Coordinates of C-alpha atoms in Angstrom, one line a residue:
M77 CA 17.0 -28.6 -49.4
K78 CA 18.7 -25.4 -50.5
A79 CA 18.1 -21.9 -49.3
E80 CA 17.7 -19.3 -52.1
Q81 CA 18.7 -15.7 -51.9
I82 CA 15.5 -13.6 -52.4
S83 CA 16.8 -10.1 -52.0
D84 CA 19.9 -8.0 -52.6
V85 CA 21.8 -7.0 -49.5
C86 CA 19.1 -5.1 -47.6
T87 CA 20.5 -4.9 -44.0
F88 CA 23.7 -4.6 -42.2
H89 CA 22.5 -6.7 -39.3
G90 CA 19.2 -8.4 -40.4
E91 CA 17.2 -9.9 -37.6
G92 CA 13.8 -10.6 -36.2
P93 CA 11.8 -11.8 -39.3
Y94 CA 8.1 -11.8 -38.6
W95 CA 5.2 -12.8 -41.0
D96 CA 2.2 -10.6 -40.4
P97 CA -0.9 -12.6 -41.5
R98 CA -3.0 -9.4 -41.5
R99 CA -1.1 -7.8 -44.3
G100 CA 0.4 -11.0 -45.8
E101 CA 3.9 -9.6 -45.7
L102 CA 7.2 -10.2 -44.1
L103 CA 8.7 -7.7 -41.7
L104 CA 12.2 -7.7 -40.3
V105 CA 14.6 -5.4 -38.6
D106 CA 18.0 -3.9 -39.5
M107 CA 18.9 -4.0 -35.8
M108 CA 21.7 -1.5 -35.3
E109 CA 20.0 1.0 -37.7
G110 CA 16.9 1.0 -35.6
D111 CA 14.8 0.2 -38.7
V112 CA 11.9 -2.0 -39.6
L113 CA 11.7 -3.3 -43.2
V114 CA 8.5 -4.4 -44.8
R115 CA 8.9 -6.7 -47.8
H116 CA 6.2 -6.6 -50.5
D117 CA 5.1 -9.3 -53.0
D118 CA 7.3 -7.8 -55.7
G119 CA 10.4 -8.1 -53.6
T120 CA 10.8 -4.4 -52.8
F121 CA 11.1 -3.1 -49.3
D122 CA 9.8 -0.1 -47.4
R123 CA 12.1 1.0 -44.6
H124 CA 10.9 2.7 -41.4
D125 CA 13.1 4.3 -38.8
V126 CA 11.6 3.4 -35.3
H127 CA 14.5 4.2 -33.0
P128 CA 17.8 6.2 -33.3
R129 CA 19.9 3.3 -32.1
L130 CA 18.3 -0.2 -32.1
A131 CA 15.3 -2.2 -33.2
G132 CA 15.5 -5.8 -32.0
V133 CA 12.2 -7.6 -32.5
I134 CA 8.7 -6.8 -33.8
R135 CA 5.2 -8.3 -33.2
G136 CA 1.7 -7.4 -34.3
R137 CA -0.7 -5.8 -31.8
A138 CA -4.3 -7.2 -31.5
S139 CA -5.5 -3.6 -31.4
G140 CA -3.7 -2.9 -34.7
G141 CA -0.2 -1.9 -35.5
Y142 CA 2.9 -3.2 -33.9
V143 CA 5.1 -3.3 -30.8
V144 CA 8.8 -3.1 -31.2
G145 CA 11.5 -4.0 -28.7
V146 CA 14.0 -1.1 -28.9
E147 CA 17.2 -0.3 -27.0
R148 CA 15.8 -0.2 -23.4
G149 CA 12.1 -0.8 -23.8
F150 CA 9.3 -0.7 -26.2
V151 CA 7.8 1.5 -29.0
F152 CA 4.2 1.2 -30.4
A153 CA 3.7 1.8 -34.1
D154 CA 0.6 2.1 -36.3
D155 CA 0.1 0.0 -39.4
S156 CA 2.0 2.4 -41.6
F157 CA 4.7 3.2 -39.1
S158 CA 3.8 6.9 -39.6
T159 CA 2.9 7.3 -35.9
L160 CA 5.2 6.1 -33.2
E161 CA 4.4 6.1 -29.5
Q162 CA 7.1 5.6 -26.8
G163 CA 6.1 2.7 -24.6
P164 CA 7.5 1.8 -21.2
E165 CA 11.2 1.6 -20.5
A166 CA 12.3 -1.9 -19.1
F167 CA 15.6 -0.8 -17.7
S168 CA 17.9 2.2 -17.5
D169 CA 21.4 0.6 -17.6
G170 CA 23.1 2.1 -20.7
S171 CA 25.5 -0.9 -20.9
V172 CA 22.6 -3.2 -21.8
R173 CA 20.3 -3.4 -24.8
M174 CA 17.3 -5.4 -25.9
N175 CA 17.8 -8.2 -28.4
D176 CA 15.1 -10.8 -29.3
G177 CA 11.7 -12.0 -28.1
G178 CA 8.2 -13.1 -28.9
C179 CA 4.6 -13.3 -27.5
D180 CA 3.1 -15.9 -25.2
T181 CA -0.3 -17.3 -26.0
A182 CA -1.9 -14.9 -23.4
G183 CA -0.6 -12.0 -25.4
R184 CA 2.3 -10.9 -23.3
F185 CA 5.4 -9.7 -25.2
L186 CA 8.6 -11.2 -23.8
C187 CA 11.8 -9.5 -24.8
G188 CA 15.3 -10.4 -23.7
S189 CA 18.3 -8.2 -23.2
M190 CA 22.1 -8.5 -23.4
G191 CA 25.2 -6.4 -22.7
W192 CA 26.3 -4.1 -25.5
E193 CA 29.7 -5.7 -25.1
G194 CA 28.3 -9.2 -24.6
G195 CA 29.1 -9.3 -20.8
F196 CA 28.4 -12.7 -19.2
G197 CA 25.0 -12.8 -17.4
A198 CA 24.2 -9.1 -18.1
G199 CA 20.8 -9.8 -19.7
T200 CA 17.3 -10.3 -18.4
L201 CA 14.1 -11.6 -20.0
Y202 CA 11.3 -9.1 -19.5
A203 CA 7.5 -9.4 -20.0
L204 CA 5.4 -6.5 -21.3
G205 CA 1.8 -7.0 -20.2
E206 CA -1.4 -6.0 -21.8
D207 CA -1.6 -3.1 -19.3
H208 CA 1.9 -2.0 -20.4
G209 CA 3.4 -3.1 -17.1
V210 CA 6.9 -4.6 -17.3
S211 CA 8.2 -7.5 -15.2
A212 CA 11.5 -9.5 -15.1
L213 CA 11.1 -13.3 -15.7
L214 CA 14.7 -14.6 -16.1
T215 CA 18.0 -13.1 -15.1
G216 CA 21.6 -13.9 -15.7
I217 CA 21.3 -14.2 -19.5
T218 CA 24.2 -13.5 -21.7
V219 CA 22.7 -13.2 -25.2
S220 CA 18.9 -13.7 -25.2
N221 CA 17.6 -15.2 -28.4
G222 CA 14.9 -17.1 -30.2
L223 CA 12.0 -17.2 -27.8
H224 CA 9.0 -19.2 -29.1
F225 CA 6.1 -20.9 -27.4
S226 CA 4.6 -24.2 -28.2
P227 CA 1.0 -23.9 -29.7
A228 CA -0.4 -25.0 -26.3
G229 CA 1.5 -22.2 -24.7
D230 CA 2.9 -24.3 -21.8
T231 CA 6.4 -24.6 -23.1
A232 CA 8.9 -21.9 -24.2
F233 CA 11.9 -22.6 -26.3
F234 CA 14.8 -20.3 -25.7
A235 CA 18.5 -19.9 -26.6
D236 CA 21.1 -18.1 -24.5
T237 CA 23.4 -18.2 -27.5
P238 CA 26.9 -18.7 -25.9
T239 CA 25.6 -21.8 -24.0
G240 CA 25.3 -23.7 -27.3
R241 CA 21.9 -25.0 -26.1
I242 CA 18.2 -24.6 -26.9
D243 CA 16.3 -24.9 -23.6
A244 CA 12.7 -25.8 -23.0
L245 CA 11.0 -24.0 -20.1
G246 CA 7.7 -25.0 -18.6
Y247 CA 5.4 -22.0 -18.5
D248 CA 2.3 -21.1 -16.3
I249 CA 0.2 -19.2 -18.9
A250 CA -2.2 -17.7 -16.4
A251 CA 0.6 -16.4 -14.0
G252 CA 3.0 -15.6 -16.8
R253 CA 6.0 -17.3 -15.2
F254 CA 8.4 -20.1 -15.9
T255 CA 8.1 -23.3 -13.8
D256 CA 11.1 -25.4 -14.8
R257 CA 13.9 -25.5 -17.3
R258 CA 15.6 -28.4 -19.2
T259 CA 17.9 -28.8 -22.2
F260 CA 15.9 -29.4 -25.3
A261 CA 18.8 -29.6 -27.8
V262 CA 22.6 -29.2 -27.8
V263 CA 24.1 -27.5 -30.8
E264 CA 27.5 -29.0 -31.4
Q265 CA 30.2 -26.3 -31.5
A266 CA 31.2 -27.2 -35.1
L267 CA 27.7 -26.3 -36.3
G268 CA 27.8 -22.7 -34.9
M269 CA 25.8 -21.0 -32.2
P270 CA 22.0 -21.0 -31.9
D271 CA 20.5 -17.6 -32.7
G272 CA 16.9 -16.9 -33.7
L273 CA 14.4 -19.7 -33.7
A274 CA 11.2 -20.8 -35.4
I275 CA 8.7 -23.5 -34.5
D276 CA 6.8 -25.8 -36.9
T277 CA 3.5 -27.6 -36.6
E278 CA 5.2 -30.9 -35.6
G279 CA 7.0 -29.3 -32.7
G280 CA 10.3 -29.0 -34.5
I281 CA 12.6 -26.1 -33.7
W282 CA 14.5 -24.4 -36.5
A283 CA 17.6 -22.5 -35.4
A284 CA 19.7 -20.0 -37.2
L285 CA 23.3 -20.9 -36.7
Y286 CA 25.4 -17.8 -36.2
G287 CA 29.0 -18.6 -37.2
G288 CA 27.9 -21.8 -38.8
G289 CA 26.4 -20.6 -42.1
A290 CA 23.3 -22.7 -41.9
V291 CA 19.8 -23.3 -40.4
A292 CA 19.2 -26.5 -38.5
R293 CA 16.0 -28.3 -37.5
F294 CA 15.7 -30.2 -34.2
D295 CA 12.7 -32.5 -34.1
A296 CA 10.3 -32.6 -31.1
S297 CA 12.7 -34.9 -29.3
G298 CA 15.6 -32.5 -29.7
R299 CA 17.3 -34.6 -32.4
L300 CA 19.0 -32.8 -35.3
S301 CA 16.9 -33.7 -38.4
E302 CA 17.8 -31.1 -41.0
H303 CA 20.8 -28.9 -41.8
I304 CA 20.5 -26.3 -44.6
P305 CA 23.7 -24.4 -45.5
L306 CA 23.8 -20.8 -46.6
P307 CA 26.5 -19.0 -48.5
V308 CA 27.1 -16.6 -45.6
T309 CA 28.7 -17.3 -42.2
N310 CA 26.5 -15.4 -39.8
V311 CA 22.9 -16.5 -40.0
T312 CA 20.8 -14.6 -37.5
A313 CA 17.1 -15.7 -37.4
C314 CA 14.3 -17.5 -39.3
A315 CA 10.6 -17.3 -39.4
F316 CA 7.8 -19.2 -41.2
G317 CA 5.7 -17.1 -43.6
G318 CA 3.7 -17.1 -46.8
P319 CA -0.1 -17.7 -47.0
D320 CA 0.2 -21.2 -45.6
L321 CA 3.3 -20.6 -43.5
T322 CA 5.3 -23.0 -45.6
T323 CA 8.2 -20.7 -46.5
L324 CA 11.1 -20.3 -44.0
F325 CA 12.5 -16.8 -44.3
I326 CA 16.1 -16.4 -43.1
T327 CA 18.0 -13.2 -42.1
T328 CA 21.7 -12.7 -42.2
T329 CA 24.3 -10.1 -41.1
Q330 CA 27.4 -8.3 -42.2
E331 CA 28.4 -8.1 -38.5
N332 CA 31.8 -9.7 -37.8
V333 CA 32.4 -10.4 -41.5
P334 CA 35.6 -9.0 -43.1
A335 CA 34.6 -6.2 -45.5
G336 CA 33.9 -7.6 -49.0
S337 CA 34.5 -11.2 -48.1
E338 CA 30.9 -12.3 -48.2
P339 CA 28.9 -10.3 -50.8
Q340 CA 25.6 -11.9 -49.9
A341 CA 25.9 -11.2 -46.2
G342 CA 22.9 -9.0 -45.1
A343 CA 20.6 -10.4 -47.8
L344 CA 17.3 -12.3 -47.1
F345 CA 17.1 -16.0 -47.9
A346 CA 14.2 -18.5 -48.1
V347 CA 13.6 -22.2 -48.3
E348 CA 10.5 -24.5 -48.7
P349 CA 11.2 -27.1 -46.0
G350 CA 8.1 -29.3 -46.7
I351 CA 6.5 -28.5 -43.3
A352 CA 4.4 -25.5 -42.2
G353 CA 5.2 -23.2 -39.3
A354 CA 3.0 -22.8 -36.3
P355 CA 1.0 -19.5 -36.2
L356 CA 2.4 -16.9 -33.8
P357 CA 0.4 -15.1 -31.1
M358 CA 0.2 -11.3 -31.1
F359 CA 0.6 -8.8 -28.3
A360 CA -2.7 -8.2 -26.5
G361 CA -2.0 -4.6 -25.5

């Protein structure tokens, strides 16, 4: 398999790709610009500024529009991003920022943080409830990434990037809490570090490999089963999309890349991996 470039450079730090089945379009963030990008069928993008400093992850809302994890909390947007409503703040520490997240099958929006300077253990994984209440579920995280739930909802897959692992966490859906934690897959150092994740219908986990210039698949047993190289070093995230969820969209970044050394860094890529992605739940609030 080969990933194809499907856009010009469209982001400085592309992240958080999300296929919205309601509009049949891919959304992603240019994280440090605080922007959400919407990609249309003709390959053009609309860019929407949702925060002055950071937009980390976006999900659809069951009531319409979107929820976005921003620097210290959450913003709600309508379908056109013309109306933004400030949601709750999760924390007030200016040395910490939101990073990545996703929704559980009960409709909670889980979003994890990290230190602006990457300080060890500075991050926390928060849950935004339907009532807009915020609670802390995991602490001591360094770089929170790639949260996805199994279709049954009782297992979460999560990468604290510097650990070089993808963990599987048992999850009590009704209570909204983790019950246990184990190593699902170890990403060998030579492959890079696990960043954003996607999950397919066979229980395979696809990991963007930051510093490794590739996307890798780990099958349901945690065994490396696919490795797809890209022409850029820092691959940030991936998400299944398209009408049948059979296209894997991949974001990249210019972050930590010497100026001019990788002209495709910051572009969007895609591959047809021969397997469909699992549908993602939306935020219930």
